[in-house]
Short mmCIF file of C-alpha atoms and ligand atoms in Angstrom, two decimals:
data_model
loop_
_atom_site.label_atom_id
_atom_site.label_comp_id
_atom_site.label_asym_id
_atom_site.label_seq_id
_atom_site.Cartn_x
_atom_site.Cartn_y
_atom_site.Cartn_z
CA UNK A 1 8.18 30.27 -19.64
CA UNK A 2 5.42 29.23 -17.41
CA UNK A 3 2.38 27.80 -18.92
CA UNK A 4 -0.81 28.01 -17.07
CA UNK A 5 -4.22 26.32 -17.58
CA UNK A 6 -6.18 28.07 -20.37
CA UNK A 7 -2.98 29.22 -22.18
CA UNK A 8 -2.45 28.44 -25.82
CA UNK A 9 0.02 25.65 -25.92
CA UNK A 10 2.96 27.11 -27.91
CA UNK A 11 3.80 25.57 -31.22
CA UNK A 12 7.24 24.30 -32.12
CA UNK A 13 9.28 22.19 -34.56
CA UNK A 14 11.28 19.37 -33.31
CA UNK A 15 13.44 16.41 -34.25
CA UNK A 16 11.58 13.30 -33.27
CA UNK A 17 11.58 9.44 -33.83
CA UNK A 18 9.12 9.97 -36.52
CA UNK A 19 11.25 12.56 -38.20
CA UNK A 20 11.08 16.41 -38.02
CA UNK A 21 7.63 17.62 -37.12
CA UNK A 22 5.66 20.74 -36.48
CA UNK A 23 3.70 20.28 -33.18
CA UNK A 24 0.45 21.82 -34.43
CA UNK A 25 0.51 19.80 -37.70
CA UNK A 26 1.11 16.59 -35.64
CA UNK A 27 -1.88 17.41 -33.44
CA UNK A 28 -4.20 18.58 -36.20
CA UNK A 29 -7.72 18.94 -34.73
CA UNK A 30 -7.09 16.30 -32.28
CA UNK A 31 -6.58 16.42 -28.48
CA UNK A 32 -3.02 16.13 -27.54
CA UNK A 33 -0.83 14.77 -24.67
CA UNK A 34 2.81 16.23 -24.43
CA UNK A 35 4.72 14.45 -21.77
CA UNK A 36 8.48 14.72 -20.69
CA UNK A 37 10.55 12.12 -19.04
CA UNK A 38 13.97 12.48 -17.23
CA UNK A 39 16.04 10.19 -19.46
CA UNK A 40 16.20 7.33 -21.92
CA UNK A 41 17.45 3.95 -20.58
CA UNK A 42 15.89 4.45 -17.02
CA UNK A 43 13.65 1.98 -15.35
CA UNK A 44 10.56 4.12 -14.38
CA UNK A 45 10.50 5.79 -17.78
CA UNK A 46 10.83 2.49 -19.54
CA UNK A 47 7.50 1.36 -17.80
CA UNK A 48 5.69 4.77 -18.29
CA UNK A 49 6.40 4.80 -22.00
CA UNK A 50 5.58 1.01 -22.32
CA UNK A 51 2.25 1.61 -20.59
CA UNK A 52 1.27 4.62 -22.61
CA UNK A 53 2.03 2.60 -25.76
CA UNK A 54 -0.37 -0.05 -24.52
CA UNK A 55 -3.09 2.53 -24.25
CA UNK A 56 -2.99 3.41 -27.94
CA UNK A 57 -6.48 2.32 -28.73
CA UNK A 58 -7.73 4.15 -25.57
CA UNK A 59 -6.08 7.35 -26.85
CA UNK A 60 -7.47 6.76 -30.48
CA UNK A 61 -10.89 6.34 -29.14
CA UNK A 62 -10.76 9.71 -27.48
CA UNK A 63 -9.23 11.30 -30.76
CA UNK A 64 -5.90 12.05 -28.80
CA UNK A 65 -2.36 12.32 -30.21
CA UNK A 66 0.44 11.39 -27.93
CA UNK A 67 4.03 12.78 -28.06
CA UNK A 68 6.77 12.19 -25.49
CA UNK A 69 10.08 14.20 -24.99
CA UNK A 70 13.41 13.95 -23.24
CA UNK A 71 16.62 15.79 -23.85
CA UNK A 72 18.28 12.58 -25.27
CA UNK A 73 19.09 12.27 -28.89
CA UNK A 74 16.95 10.49 -31.62
CA UNK A 75 19.34 7.63 -31.84
CA UNK A 76 19.23 6.95 -28.22
CA UNK A 77 15.42 7.11 -28.37
CA UNK A 78 15.23 4.53 -31.18
CA UNK A 79 17.52 2.15 -29.53
CA UNK A 80 15.78 2.48 -26.18
CA UNK A 81 12.41 1.98 -27.92
CA UNK A 82 13.63 -1.52 -28.77
CA UNK A 83 14.17 -2.19 -25.03
CA UNK A 84 10.74 -0.71 -24.21
CA UNK A 85 9.10 -2.89 -26.84
CA UNK A 86 10.91 -5.99 -25.63
CA UNK A 87 10.50 -5.52 -21.76
CA UNK A 88 7.12 -4.05 -21.75
CA UNK A 89 5.56 -6.34 -24.39
CA UNK A 90 4.51 -3.55 -26.72
CA UNK A 91 5.28 -1.55 -29.70
CA UNK A 92 5.97 2.07 -29.39
CA UNK A 93 4.33 4.15 -32.08
CA UNK A 94 4.03 7.55 -30.83
CA UNK A 95 6.86 9.99 -31.64
CA UNK A 96 9.57 10.84 -28.90
CA UNK A 97 11.02 14.35 -29.31
CA UNK A 98 14.94 14.54 -29.09
CA UNK A 99 15.28 17.78 -27.37
CA UNK A 100 19.06 17.97 -27.30
CA UNK A 101 19.01 21.74 -27.28
CA UNK A 102 16.34 22.01 -24.70
CA UNK A 103 14.27 24.29 -26.96
CA UNK A 104 10.95 22.67 -26.26
CA UNK A 105 11.79 21.89 -22.58
CA UNK A 106 12.41 25.63 -22.06
CA UNK A 107 9.26 26.54 -23.86
CA UNK A 108 7.16 24.32 -21.84
CA UNK A 109 9.05 24.62 -18.44
CA UNK A 110 10.12 20.94 -18.40
CA UNK A 111 13.45 21.55 -16.67
CA UNK A 112 13.18 22.48 -12.95
CA UNK A 113 16.74 23.41 -12.03
CA UNK A 114 16.36 22.67 -8.27
CA UNK A 115 15.16 19.17 -9.09
CA UNK A 116 17.80 18.54 -11.80
CA UNK A 117 19.82 20.95 -13.82
CA UNK A 118 19.94 18.83 -16.87
CA UNK A 119 17.10 16.44 -16.95
CA UNK A 120 13.58 17.07 -17.72
CA UNK A 121 10.93 16.44 -14.92
CA UNK A 122 7.92 14.22 -15.42
CA UNK A 123 5.48 16.76 -16.74
CA UNK A 124 2.51 16.05 -18.86
CA UNK A 125 0.07 18.43 -20.53
CA UNK A 126 -3.35 17.82 -21.99
CA UNK A 127 -4.10 20.17 -24.90
CA UNK A 128 -7.50 20.49 -26.54
CA UNK A 129 -8.30 20.78 -30.20
CA UNK A 130 -8.38 24.74 -29.87
CA UNK A 131 -4.61 24.35 -28.64
CA UNK A 132 -5.55 25.39 -25.06
CA UNK A 133 -3.74 23.72 -22.14
CA UNK A 134 -6.40 21.79 -20.14
CA UNK A 135 -4.23 19.77 -17.65
CA UNK A 136 -0.68 20.16 -16.24
CA UNK A 137 0.97 17.66 -14.07
CA UNK A 138 4.43 17.38 -12.78
CA UNK A 139 5.73 14.35 -10.91
CA UNK A 140 9.07 13.58 -9.27
CA UNK A 141 11.61 11.42 -11.07
CA UNK A 142 11.23 8.83 -8.39
CA UNK A 143 7.40 8.27 -9.18
CA UNK A 144 5.90 6.90 -12.38
CA UNK A 145 2.67 8.63 -13.43
CA UNK A 146 -0.74 6.84 -13.54
CA UNK A 147 -1.81 6.99 -17.15
CA UNK A 148 -5.24 5.56 -16.28
CA UNK A 149 -5.68 8.92 -14.66
CA UNK A 150 -4.74 10.73 -17.74
CA UNK A 151 -7.35 8.72 -19.47
CA UNK A 152 -9.82 9.65 -16.75
CA UNK A 153 -9.18 13.24 -17.15
CA UNK A 154 -9.66 13.20 -21.06
CA UNK A 155 -12.96 11.62 -20.37
CA UNK A 156 -13.94 14.18 -17.77
CA UNK A 157 -12.88 17.08 -20.11
CA UNK A 158 -14.54 15.78 -23.08
CA UNK A 159 -17.76 15.06 -21.30
CA UNK A 160 -17.90 18.52 -19.54
CA UNK A 161 -17.04 20.29 -22.72
CA UNK A 162 -20.04 18.83 -24.42
CA UNK A 163 -22.61 18.74 -21.41
CA UNK A 164 -23.53 21.01 -18.57
CA UNK A 165 -21.87 18.81 -16.00
CA UNK A 166 -18.93 18.38 -13.82
CA UNK A 167 -17.47 15.18 -12.56
CA UNK A 168 -16.86 14.15 -8.79
CA UNK A 169 -13.98 12.80 -6.80
CA UNK A 170 -12.73 9.51 -8.37
CA UNK A 171 -15.35 9.75 -11.06
CA UNK A 172 -15.04 7.16 -13.83
CA UNK A 173 -16.65 7.15 -17.24
CA UNK A 174 -20.30 5.89 -16.88
CA UNK A 175 -20.80 6.97 -13.24
CA UNK A 176 -23.12 9.70 -12.04
CA UNK A 177 -22.01 13.29 -12.63
CA UNK A 178 -22.59 16.48 -10.76
CA UNK A 179 -24.74 19.55 -11.82
CA UNK A 180 -22.70 22.71 -11.51
CA UNK A 181 -24.05 25.42 -9.17
CA UNK A 182 -24.56 27.69 -12.13
CA UNK A 183 -27.67 25.55 -13.23
CA UNK A 184 -30.82 25.78 -11.17
CA UNK A 185 -32.48 22.45 -10.05
CA UNK A 186 -35.51 23.44 -12.15
CA UNK A 187 -33.38 23.90 -15.30
CA UNK A 188 -31.42 20.72 -14.54
CA UNK A 189 -34.53 18.54 -14.42
CA UNK A 190 -35.46 19.74 -17.84
CA UNK A 191 -31.90 19.23 -19.32
CA UNK A 192 -31.39 15.85 -17.61
CA UNK A 193 -34.38 13.66 -18.32
CA UNK A 194 -32.63 10.68 -16.58
CA UNK A 195 -33.28 12.52 -13.32
CA UNK A 196 -31.75 14.83 -10.75
CA UNK A 197 -30.94 13.71 -7.23
CA UNK A 198 -30.57 16.59 -4.77
CA UNK A 199 -28.47 15.90 -1.71
CA UNK A 200 -28.07 19.51 -1.00
CA UNK A 201 -29.03 22.61 -3.00
CA UNK A 202 -25.52 22.81 -4.18
CA UNK A 203 -24.81 19.06 -4.41
CA UNK A 204 -26.95 17.41 -7.08
CA UNK A 205 -26.27 14.18 -9.26
CA UNK A 206 -27.58 13.01 -12.49
CA UNK A 207 -26.68 9.90 -14.53
CA UNK A 208 -23.96 10.62 -17.04
CA UNK A 209 -25.86 12.16 -20.08
CA UNK A 210 -24.22 10.62 -22.90
CA UNK A 211 -24.30 6.90 -21.94
C1 BEZ B 301 13.66 6.33 -14.01
O1 BEZ B 301 13.09 6.55 -14.92
O2 BEZ B 301 13.72 5.18 -13.62
C2 BEZ B 301 14.32 7.36 -13.30
C3 BEZ B 301 14.75 8.52 -13.95
C4 BEZ B 301 15.41 9.59 -13.41
C5 BEZ B 301 15.89 9.37 -12.00
C6 BEZ B 301 15.35 8.37 -11.22
C7 BEZ B 301 14.68 7.24 -11.83
#
């Protein structure tokens, strides 16, 4: 199944390091991050899961639940977590799905046969509280993802869902944002009391409204 932005993230039940769970129950009304990695006991994946674990308070601050996945079994996950904790100086607390029968991987298109017939690729989805898919990224096995970028996208999505703004290239939380073309400059000046800077009629900035 090919999942696209705006689609409803399909629900599933899975065996995980936190026991059997129902994905929707796990997410509740929170935002979610579902990410796959190629295999346990591999170096790049070890750094990725370790770093994600260290971002725990950042994800909590954004009301976001994290869950990882590979096609390894739960016992391998549990033993590998010990290595991650030891080598990355952390304590992995989010669940890892043991997708031995590839049910979730097939549902979410995490196996790309021309990259690897058996291993999941490095995919990651952000899912909003309405269970809509808001971000999909897929990286090659040789390249670890940048989880600071995932936090940045969460900040952008949560900001732009609640205010009539969009965020520019390399934007970081707290920096000026862009007024979308759908809003007239006149209306923007009313909505954004901190001010509107017009560079071009279609390129207008305002300070981030919620800071
Ligand atoms: C790694 O996580 O280090 C890795 C996984 C699959 C292929 C290459 C590297």
